[in-house]
Amino acid sequence: MTTVLFVTSEVHPLVKTGGLADVSGSLPPALRALGHDVRLVLPAYPQVLARCERSLTLIKLIDLPGVATPVRVLEGVLPDTGVPLYLIDCPTYFDRLGGIYGDGTGDWPDNPQRFALFSRAVVALSQGWPGLGWKPEVVHCNDWQTGLIPALLSLEEHHPKTVFTLHNLSYQGVFPWGTFVELGLPMALWSMDGLEFYGRMSFIKGGLAYADLLTTVSPTYAREIRTPVFGYGLEGLIEARADRLVGILNGANYAHWDPISDPHLSCRYSSTDLSGKATNKTALQRRFGLPVRPKVALLGFIGRMVEQKGIDLVLAALPDLLQHPVQVVVLGAGEQVFEEGLKSLVASFPTQVAVQIGYDEDLAHLIEAGADAFLMPSRFEPCGLNQLYSLRYGTLPVVRRTGGLADTVVDATPENLASGRATGFVFGAATPVGLTGALMRALHLYYNDYSTWQRMMAVAMAADYGWDKSARSYADIYQRALDKRVDI
Ligand code: ADP
Ligand code: GLC
């Protein structure tokens, strides 16, 4: 049994911008089910305080640089899981309207101060204090917001082991040198082997350079980030530490994402009775105001509208594709240029394309259940969760061969169809032509060989990407860190 402090900037169901929240809400309970004492810590954003209010007690006041008043450490429980939860409550930095990383106009300008303060509070918590009665053996940090923690802990004489998980290398937390000075960070951390990155300070390097072990969220992404295309200038450091880097696939939380029991759906279904899927398709077409056409192929897309997700490829590929009988529903928010592009596509093809801009959890479940195929043509995808959900919902994913998409979707090649392994449609080139090719293969099968399509649905729905296996891999990583077996 290992004691682990799991550090994250978002967690489902309290606060979520993307897959990190899903992982943070699912991996700690899965590890606890294996017998490990895992506890969560995150900033006390207002929505988190509102949801947890009744379970919270104040356990400590700590003085930290950067704020005039002491920072409160609160203790509660992550709803529906029993996972103990610590909240770092500093209203100056966390009690504000808007998103957790910024508002419509961009990132919060004081993000380095916010996450440096959070990190310092976590360092204090990870070393324990009289009366806390708990001390982690391992501190598990996630993404750049927590990158300073392994760096700061490395300077302490007795400190827990650190594991740093990389969910997305394209968000690095890079700020001017002046920020490093202003934050009052120890000069010992300022070197090209430390936080310095081409004359600026990099939060993510704190994790990459100082953590005892590194993980990322799929085996393929673990290989990709060692190359310049995916490494964004950090490939050298990652290569140098490759013996401490492991790719562990994310899981899907089937308690939330399984059509057999999905509480968001009014009509549930399973691979042995797919009639409910047809009902969800009708509901989805109605919800988006599209003509109800049971036999027309319906494609779904859910995600942040940024280049990573290949939304530009979707925009470029759709006008030609829409010459065929096909409907497309899109849910997401992000860069204005993509939102506008989608709106003009809706204006040109009002009976075939419908878009909802914004974040809507109910609708995300209905899209997974009601669509025939799921579009995920990401340029890069560390793991991706929506393709895992799509597989379980029998909504065949159309994906680019990268990161976790390459590791989880089996292309409908003649060989894979013959051996009964195919679960989706995979393409290589990150171009509109590449995506169109995969979509045309999908439409061809849908309209000309629906029984094969149905067989693929059954294989996809039976695939098991539950958290149990991945949680065991994380438990091994913790043990390896504790055994000092850090080299593979
Ligand atoms: P990423 O973390 O890169 O955004 P993932 O596929 O790992 O991508 O996870 C995205 C998660 O966020 C999924 O649970 C997905 O359903 C959810 N999501 C993304 N955009 C929206 C949205 N607009 N409305 C509801 N859920 C969304
Ligand atoms: C990131 C990645 C996504 C991954 C998620 C959770 O946001 O973009 O691929 O699934 O983190 O690890």
Coordinates of C-alpha atoms and ligand atoms in Angstrom, one line a residue, residues 10 12 16-23 143 167-168 171 217 250 257 301-306 308-309 330-333 356-365 367-368 374 376 378 380-389 405, ligand 1:
E10 CA -8.9 20.2 -12.5
H12 CA -14.4 15.8 -12.7
K16 CA -13.3 20.4 -15.9
T17 CA -11.8 21.9 -19.1
G18 CA -10.7 18.6 -20.7
G19 CA -9.4 15.1 -20.3
L20 CA -7.1 15.9 -17.3
A21 CA -10.3 16.3 -15.2
D22 CA -11.6 12.9 -16.3
V23 CA -8.2 11.3 -15.4
D143 CA 1.0 19.0 -16.4
H167 CA -0.9 15.1 -20.5
N168 CA -0.1 17.6 -23.2
Y171 CA 1.0 23.7 -22.9
V217 CA -0.7 9.0 -21.4
N250 CA -5.7 6.5 -19.9
W257 CA -19.5 6.3 -20.0
F301 CA -17.4 15.8 -33.1
I302 CA -16.8 16.9 -29.5
G303 CA -13.8 18.9 -28.4
R304 CA -11.8 22.0 -27.9
M305 CA -11.7 23.9 -31.1
V306 CA -8.0 24.2 -31.5
Q308 CA -4.5 20.1 -32.0
K309 CA -7.9 18.5 -32.6
V330 CA -20.4 19.4 -33.6
L331 CA -20.1 20.4 -29.9
G332 CA -17.2 22.5 -28.7
A333 CA -15.7 25.9 -28.0
Q356 CA -23.4 24.0 -30.6
I357 CA -20.7 26.3 -29.3
G358 CA -20.0 25.9 -25.6
Y359 CA -19.6 23.2 -23.0
D360 CA -22.5 20.8 -22.4
E361 CA -21.9 17.5 -20.7
D362 CA -25.4 16.1 -21.3
L363 CA -25.1 16.7 -25.0
A364 CA -21.6 15.2 -25.1
H365 CA -23.2 11.9 -23.9
I367 CA -23.6 12.7 -29.3
E368 CA -21.6 9.6 -28.2
F374 CA -17.0 9.9 -34.3
M376 CA -11.3 12.8 -34.1
S378 CA -6.2 15.2 -34.2
F380 CA -1.5 15.1 -32.1
E381 CA -3.3 13.4 -29.3
P382 CA -1.4 12.4 -26.1
C383 CA -4.2 9.9 -25.3
G384 CA -7.7 11.1 -26.1
L385 CA -10.7 10.0 -24.2
N386 CA -13.5 10.6 -26.6
Q387 CA -12.4 7.8 -28.9
L388 CA -12.5 5.4 -25.9
Y389 CA -16.0 6.6 -25.1
L405 CA -5.5 7.3 -31.1
Ligands
ADP1 P1 -8.5 17.0 -24.3 O1 -8.1 16.8 -22.8 O2 -7.3 17.3 -25.1 O3 -9.4 18.2 -24.4 P2 -9.7 14.4 -24.3 O4 -10.3 13.6 -25.4 O5 -8.7 13.7 -23.4 O6 -9.1 15.7 -24.9 O7 -10.8 14.8 -23.2 C1 -11.8 15.8 -23.5 C2 -12.9 15.6 -22.5 O8 -13.6 16.8 -22.4 C3 -13.9 14.5 -22.8 O9 -14.5 14.0 -21.6 C4 -14.9 15.3 -23.6 O10 -16.2 14.7 -23.7 C5 -15.0 16.6 -22.9 N1 -15.4 17.8 -23.7 C6 -14.6 18.5 -24.5 N2 -15.3 19.5 -25.0 C7 -16.5 19.5 -24.5 C8 -17.7 20.2 -24.7 N3 -17.7 21.3 -25.5 N4 -18.8 19.9 -24.0 C9 -18.8 18.8 -23.2 N5 -17.7 18.0 -23.0 C10 -16.6 18.3 -23.7

